[in-house]
PDB file of C-alpha atoms and ligand atoms in Angstrom:
ATOM      1  CA  MET A   1     268.767  50.347   8.611  1.00 94.00           C
ATOM      2  CA  GLU A   2     271.714  49.775   6.241  1.00 93.00           C
ATOM      3  CA  LYS A   3     269.741  51.280   3.382  1.00 96.00           C
ATOM      4  CA  LEU A   4     268.792  54.346   5.458  1.00 97.00           C
ATOM      5  CA  LEU A   5     272.410  54.894   6.513  1.00 98.00           C
ATOM      6  CA  GLN A   6     273.666  54.660   2.929  1.00 97.00           C
ATOM      7  CA  ASN A   7     270.950  57.088   1.904  1.00 97.00           C
ATOM      8  CA  LEU A   8     272.118  59.521   4.614  1.00 97.00           C
ATOM      9  CA  LYS A   9     275.697  59.216   3.363  1.00 97.00           C
ATOM     10  CA  ALA A  10     274.611  59.825  -0.243  1.00 97.00           C
ATOM     11  CA  LYS A  11     272.539  62.883   0.725  1.00 96.00           C
ATOM     12  CA  VAL A  12     275.354  64.443   2.768  1.00 96.00           C
ATOM     13  CA  ILE A  13     277.827  63.798  -0.052  1.00 96.00           C
ATOM     14  CA  GLU A  14     275.464  65.455  -2.499  1.00 94.00           C
ATOM     15  CA  LYS A  15     275.059  68.536  -0.257  1.00 94.00           C
ATOM     16  CA  SER A  16     278.834  68.715   0.315  1.00 94.00           C
ATOM     17  CA  LYS A  17     279.378  69.183  -3.418  1.00 93.00           C
ATOM     18  CA  ASN A  18     277.379  72.433  -3.414  1.00 89.00           C
ATOM     19  CA  PRO A  19     279.793  75.095  -4.775  1.00 90.00           C
ATOM     20  CA  ASP A  20     278.486  77.584  -2.180  1.00 87.00           C
ATOM     21  CA  PHE A  21     280.044  75.432   0.548  1.00 86.00           C
ATOM     22  CA  ILE A  22     283.586  76.722   1.000  1.00 85.00           C
ATOM     23  CA  HIS A  23     285.032  73.216   1.461  1.00 88.00           C
ATOM     24  CA  HIS A  24     283.058  71.603  -1.391  1.00 89.00           C
ATOM     25  CA  ALA A  25     286.107  70.647  -3.488  1.00 86.00           C
ATOM     26  CA  TRP A  26     287.681  68.396  -0.867  1.00 91.00           C
ATOM     27  CA  PHE A  27     285.389  67.783   2.090  1.00 93.00           C
ATOM     28  CA  VAL A  28     284.090  64.339   1.118  1.00 95.00           C
ATOM     29  CA  ASP A  29     287.349  62.814  -0.135  1.00 94.00           C
ATOM     30  CA  PHE A  30     289.720  64.392   2.354  1.00 94.00           C
ATOM     31  CA  HIS A  31     287.525  64.552   5.437  1.00 95.00           C
ATOM     32  CA  LEU A  32     284.235  62.667   5.687  1.00 96.00           C
ATOM     33  CA  LEU A  33     285.330  59.413   4.055  1.00 97.00           C
ATOM     34  CA  PHE A  34     288.430  59.290   6.206  1.00 96.00           C
ATOM     35  CA  VAL A  35     286.444  59.980   9.391  1.00 97.00           C
ATOM     36  CA  GLU A  36     284.189  57.062   8.399  1.00 98.00           C
ATOM     37  CA  LYS A  37     287.186  54.792   7.834  1.00 97.00           C
ATOM     38  CA  LEU A  38     288.741  55.580  11.238  1.00 97.00           C
ATOM     39  CA  ALA A  39     285.404  55.308  13.046  1.00 98.00           C
ATOM     40  CA  MET A  40     284.541  51.932  11.524  1.00 98.00           C
ATOM     41  CA  GLU A  41     287.980  50.607  12.423  1.00 97.00           C
ATOM     42  CA  LEU A  42     287.455  51.769  16.010  1.00 98.00           C
ATOM     43  CA  CYS A  43     284.082  49.988  16.103  1.00 98.00           C
ATOM     44  CA  ASP A  44     286.021  46.753  15.531  1.00 97.00           C
ATOM     45  CA  ILE A  45     288.002  47.524  18.710  1.00 97.00           C
ATOM     46  CA  TYR A  46     285.071  48.853  20.760  1.00 97.00           C
ATOM     47  CA  LYS A  47     282.584  46.100  20.032  1.00 96.00           C
ATOM     48  CA  GLU A  48     280.111  47.500  22.550  1.00 97.00           C
ATOM     49  CA  ALA A  49     279.633  50.563  20.337  1.00 98.00           C
ATOM     50  CA  ASP A  50     276.494  50.682  18.211  1.00 98.00           C
ATOM     51  CA  LYS A  51     277.930  50.803  14.702  1.00 97.00           C
ATOM     52  CA  ASP A  52     274.778  52.302  13.187  1.00 97.00           C
ATOM     53  CA  ILE A  53     274.871  55.213  15.629  1.00 98.00           C
ATOM     54  CA  VAL A  54     278.569  55.801  14.942  1.00 98.00           C
ATOM     55  CA  PHE A  55     278.022  55.707  11.175  1.00 98.00           C
ATOM     56  CA  ALA A  56     275.124  58.155  11.382  1.00 98.00           C
ATOM     57  CA  LEU A  57     277.103  60.489  13.663  1.00 97.00           C
ATOM     58  CA  VAL A  58     280.011  60.479  11.224  1.00 98.00           C
ATOM     59  CA  TRP A  59     277.810  61.505   8.329  1.00 98.00           C
ATOM     60  CA  ILE A  60     275.660  64.043  10.176  1.00 96.00           C
ATOM     61  CA  HIS A  61     278.311  65.701  12.374  1.00 95.00           C
ATOM     62  CA  ASP A  62     279.239  68.404   9.840  1.00 94.00           C
ATOM     63  CA  TYR A  63     275.847  68.706   8.139  1.00 94.00           C
ATOM     64  CA  ALA A  64     275.105  72.129   9.703  1.00 90.00           C
ATOM     65  CA  LYS A  65     278.465  73.423   8.491  1.00 90.00           C
ATOM     66  CA  ILE A  66     277.801  72.039   5.010  1.00 92.00           C
ATOM     67  CA  LEU A  67     274.439  73.807   4.845  1.00 86.00           C
ATOM     68  CA  ASP A  68     275.584  77.156   6.227  1.00 75.00           C
ATOM     69  CA  LYS A  69     279.017  77.574   7.730  1.00 77.00           C
ATOM     70  CA  SER A  70     278.197  80.988   9.211  1.00 75.00           C
ATOM     71  CA  ARG A  71     275.301  79.521  11.239  1.00 78.00           C
ATOM     72  CA  GLU A  72     276.615  76.056  11.993  1.00 75.00           C
ATOM     73  CA  HIS A  73     276.397  76.492  15.784  1.00 77.00           C
ATOM     74  CA  GLU A  74     272.852  77.852  15.890  1.00 74.00           C
ATOM     75  CA  ALA A  75     270.220  75.645  17.492  1.00 77.00           C
ATOM     76  CA  GLU A  76     268.049  75.864  14.403  1.00 82.00           C
ATOM     77  CA  MET A  77     270.705  74.061  12.391  1.00 82.00           C
ATOM     78  CA  LEU A  78     270.263  71.009  14.587  1.00 84.00           C
ATOM     79  CA  GLU A  79     266.671  70.953  13.384  1.00 86.00           C
ATOM     80  CA  ARG A  80     267.883  70.802   9.797  1.00 89.00           C
ATOM     81  CA  SER A  81     269.758  67.631  10.689  1.00 93.00           C
ATOM     82  CA  ARG A  82     266.570  66.254  12.232  1.00 93.00           C
ATOM     83  CA  GLU A  83     264.601  67.140   9.077  1.00 93.00           C
ATOM     84  CA  LEU A  84     267.124  65.339   6.865  1.00 96.00           C
ATOM     85  CA  MET A  85     266.960  62.161   8.936  1.00 96.00           C
ATOM     86  CA  MET A  86     263.176  62.293   9.086  1.00 96.00           C
ATOM     87  CA  GLU A  87     262.975  62.790   5.320  1.00 96.00           C
ATOM     88  CA  ILE A  88     265.152  59.688   4.876  1.00 97.00           C
ATOM     89  CA  GLY A  89     262.833  57.735   7.169  1.00 96.00           C
ATOM     90  CA  PHE A  90     264.917  56.895  10.236  1.00 97.00           C
ATOM     91  CA  PRO A  91     262.883  55.816  13.288  1.00 97.00           C
ATOM     92  CA  VAL A  92     262.164  58.759  15.623  1.00 96.00           C
ATOM     93  CA  GLU A  93     263.972  57.135  18.586  1.00 97.00           C
ATOM     94  CA  PHE A  94     267.090  56.708  16.442  1.00 97.00           C
ATOM     95  CA  ILE A  95     266.950  60.345  15.313  1.00 97.00           C
ATOM     96  CA  ASN A  96     266.536  61.559  18.904  1.00 96.00           C
ATOM     97  CA  LYS A  97     269.529  59.509  19.975  1.00 97.00           C
ATOM     98  CA  ILE A  98     271.713  60.865  17.161  1.00 97.00           C
ATOM     99  CA  LEU A  99     270.758  64.465  17.935  1.00 95.00           C
ATOM    100  CA  GLU A 100     271.339  63.933  21.653  1.00 95.00           C
ATOM    101  CA  TYR A 101     274.803  62.514  20.902  1.00 96.00           C
ATOM    102  CA  LEU A 102     275.527  65.236  18.361  1.00 94.00           C
ATOM    103  CA  GLU A 103     274.850  67.861  21.027  1.00 92.00           C
ATOM    104  CA  ILE A 104     277.318  66.151  23.382  1.00 94.00           C
ATOM    105  CA  PHE A 105     279.859  65.996  20.527  1.00 93.00           C
ATOM    106  CA  GLU A 106     279.358  69.725  19.900  1.00 88.00           C
ATOM    107  CA  SER A 107     279.689  70.588  23.605  1.00 86.00           C
ATOM    108  CA  LYS A 108     283.311  69.452  23.718  1.00 82.00           C
ATOM    109  CA  MET A 109     284.524  72.750  25.173  1.00 84.00           C
ATOM    110  CA  THR A 110     282.207  72.524  28.192  1.00 86.00           C
ATOM    111  CA  VAL A 111     281.645  68.775  28.515  1.00 87.00           C
ATOM    112  CA  ASP A 112     284.461  66.295  29.144  1.00 87.00           C
ATOM    113  CA  LEU A 113     284.140  63.823  26.271  1.00 93.00           C
ATOM    114  CA  ASN A 114     286.067  61.265  28.340  1.00 92.00           C
ATOM    115  CA  ILE A 115     282.756  60.517  30.014  1.00 92.00           C
ATOM    116  CA  ALA A 116     280.680  60.663  26.829  1.00 95.00           C
ATOM    117  CA  PRO A 117     278.984  57.573  25.315  1.00 97.00           C
ATOM    118  CA  ILE A 118     281.446  55.399  23.377  1.00 97.00           C
ATOM    119  CA  GLU A 119     279.786  56.272  20.054  1.00 98.00           C
ATOM    120  CA  VAL A 120     280.503  59.982  20.660  1.00 97.00           C
ATOM    121  CA  LYS A 121     284.083  59.205  21.691  1.00 97.00           C
ATOM    122  CA  ILE A 122     284.632  57.268  18.473  1.00 98.00           C
ATOM    123  CA  ALA A 123     283.129  59.929  16.215  1.00 97.00           C
ATOM    124  CA  SER A 124     284.887  62.802  17.981  1.00 97.00           C
ATOM    125  CA  SER A 125     288.303  61.118  18.114  1.00 97.00           C
ATOM    126  CA  SER A 126     288.040  60.095  14.453  1.00 97.00           C
ATOM    127  CA  ASP A 127     287.002  63.583  13.412  1.00 96.00           C
ATOM    128  CA  ALA A 128     289.933  65.260  15.144  1.00 96.00           C
ATOM    129  CA  ALA A 129     292.456  62.589  14.103  1.00 97.00           C
ATOM    130  CA  SER A 130     291.412  62.884  10.472  1.00 96.00           C
ATOM    131  CA  HIS A 131     292.542  66.523  10.493  1.00 95.00           C
ATOM    132  CA  LEU A 132     296.109  65.395  11.194  1.00 96.00           C
ATOM    133  CA  VAL A 133     296.538  63.596   7.877  1.00 93.00           C
ATOM    134  CA  GLY A 134     295.924  64.620   4.319  1.00 87.00           C
ATOM    135  CA  PRO A 135     295.822  68.258   3.246  1.00 89.00           C
ATOM    136  CA  PHE A 136     293.426  69.522   5.960  1.00 89.00           C
ATOM    137  CA  TYR A 137     295.711  72.113   7.573  1.00 90.00           C
ATOM    138  CA  SER A 138     297.375  73.186   4.307  1.00 88.00           C
ATOM    139  CA  ILE A 139     293.972  73.791   2.748  1.00 91.00           C
ATOM    140  CA  TYR A 140     293.253  76.306   5.519  1.00 91.00           C
ATOM    141  CA  PHE A 141     296.082  78.456   4.150  1.00 90.00           C
ATOM    142  CA  TRP A 142     294.684  78.189   0.635  1.00 90.00           C
ATOM    143  CA  GLU A 143     291.126  78.975   1.717  1.00 91.00           C
ATOM    144  CA  ASN A 144     292.075  82.061   3.731  1.00 92.00           C
ATOM    145  CA  PRO A 145     294.325  84.173   1.505  1.00 91.00           C
ATOM    146  CA  GLY A 146     293.207  87.350   3.296  1.00 94.00           C
ATOM    147  CA  LYS A 147     294.905  86.356   6.544  1.00 95.00           C
ATOM    148  CA  THR A 148     298.497  87.121   7.362  1.00 95.00           C
ATOM    149  CA  VAL A 149     300.920  84.218   7.789  1.00 94.00           C
ATOM    150  CA  PRO A 150     301.091  84.696  11.601  1.00 94.00           C
ATOM    151  CA  GLU A 151     297.273  84.645  11.732  1.00 95.00           C
ATOM    152  CA  LEU A 152     297.099  81.462   9.642  1.00 93.00           C
ATOM    153  CA  VAL A 153     299.724  79.752  11.776  1.00 93.00           C
ATOM    154  CA  GLN A 154     298.011  80.814  15.006  1.00 94.00           C
ATOM    155  CA  SER A 155     294.588  79.611  13.791  1.00 93.00           C
ATOM    156  CA  ASN A 156     295.971  76.218  12.884  1.00 92.00           C
ATOM    157  CA  ARG A 157     297.774  75.978  16.196  1.00 94.00           C
ATOM    158  CA  ASN A 158     294.598  76.836  18.120  1.00 95.00           C
ATOM    159  CA  LYS A 159     292.694  74.150  16.254  1.00 94.00           C
ATOM    160  CA  LEU A 160     295.427  71.563  16.777  1.00 95.00           C
ATOM    161  CA  ILE A 161     295.426  72.218  20.532  1.00 95.00           C
ATOM    162  CA  LYS A 162     291.630  72.271  20.836  1.00 94.00           C
ATOM    163  CA  ASP A 163     291.213  69.063  18.838  1.00 94.00           C
ATOM    164  CA  TRP A 164     293.928  67.212  20.732  1.00 97.00           C
ATOM    165  CA  ASN A 165     292.888  68.342  24.220  1.00 95.00           C
ATOM    166  CA  ARG A 166     289.105  68.161  23.875  1.00 95.00           C
ATOM    167  CA  LYS A 167     288.235  65.731  21.071  1.00 95.00           C
ATOM    168  CA  VAL A 168     290.802  62.931  20.895  1.00 97.00           C
ATOM    169  CA  VAL A 169     289.713  60.915  23.918  1.00 97.00           C
ATOM    170  CA  LEU A 170     290.359  57.305  22.912  1.00 97.00           C
ATOM    171  CA  PRO A 171     293.800  55.958  23.937  1.00 97.00           C
ATOM    172  CA  GLU A 172     294.292  54.033  20.664  1.00 97.00           C
ATOM    173  CA  VAL A 173     293.795  57.216  18.685  1.00 97.00           C
ATOM    174  CA  ARG A 174     296.082  59.278  20.925  1.00 97.00           C
ATOM    175  CA  LYS A 175     298.798  56.639  20.577  1.00 97.00           C
ATOM    176  CA  ALA A 176     298.506  56.237  16.807  1.00 97.00           C
ATOM    177  CA  PHE A 177     298.322  59.973  16.093  1.00 97.00           C
ATOM    178  CA  GLU A 178     300.626  61.443  18.761  1.00 97.00           C
ATOM    179  CA  SER A 179     303.635  61.763  16.441  1.00 96.00           C
ATOM    180  CA  LYS A 180     301.460  63.285  13.704  1.00 96.00           C
ATOM    181  CA  HIS A 181     300.092  65.800  16.212  1.00 96.00           C
ATOM    182  CA  SER A 182     303.628  66.772  17.322  1.00 93.00           C
ATOM    183  CA  PHE A 183     304.734  67.063  13.714  1.00 93.00           C
ATOM    184  CA  MET A 184     301.812  69.346  12.908  1.00 93.00           C
ATOM    185  CA  MET A 185     302.449  71.454  16.025  1.00 93.00           C
ATOM    186  CA  GLU A 186     305.980  72.031  14.746  1.00 92.00           C
ATOM    187  CA  GLN A 187     304.460  73.307  11.515  1.00 90.00           C
ATOM    188  CA  THR A 188     302.960  76.062  13.674  1.00 91.00           C
ATOM    189  CA  ALA A 189     306.390  76.903  15.122  1.00 85.00           C
ATOM    190  CA  ASP A 190     305.852  74.993  18.362  1.00 85.00           C
ATOM    191  CA  PHE A 191     309.436  73.760  18.562  1.00 87.00           C
ATOM    192  CA  PRO A 192     311.025  71.444  21.142  1.00 86.00           C
ATOM    193  CA  ASP A 193     313.612  73.055  23.448  1.00 89.00           C
ATOM    194  CA  LYS A 194     316.450  71.157  21.795  1.00 90.00           C
ATOM    195  CA  TYR A 195     316.805  69.113  18.636  1.00 89.00           C
ATOM    196  CA  PHE A 196     320.300  67.691  19.038  1.00 93.00           C
ATOM    197  CA  SER A 197     320.650  66.342  22.549  1.00 81.00           C
TER     198      SER A 197
HETATM  199 FE1  FE2 B   1     284.326  66.969  10.827  1.00 92.52          FE
END
């Protein structure tokens, strides 16, 4: 299994470097590797979590976006993830489990991830927390020069709120990243009522 997982990681990294992918210059170093790091650390806390499932979820969760950002939410894109895992040689039951969990992960706006399997909670919380460090939100400004400043600020604020309210479900992650979340919200002009009292 270790070999298959490393193969999955290598294949996703390779695809992420495709210049047609808008985030190709930074996605591996400033997103995926950090999501992996957070998720593996959380597996040491949540020992009941299946580490192989978490690792696979981390590396497959943005695969649709990497292949075609404009179609990332289409059902067909889920099949592309299945094809990749089949090509690598993962057992069918494992692939079915990953895709089932990926669908829960992706349904965050309609499904309460607080009641999701622990592996989904770890992957989802790590994904959202990773956005709060590194250049993730600044890169959005750089990648969208056609938007006005108010539009850029509003988009980042919407993402910050959605991530925090729907995706960061583990208490350890909320505690460790709360101050970073507040700091980032201030970057979108969400100011406290008072600063000096
Ligand atoms: Fe992600």
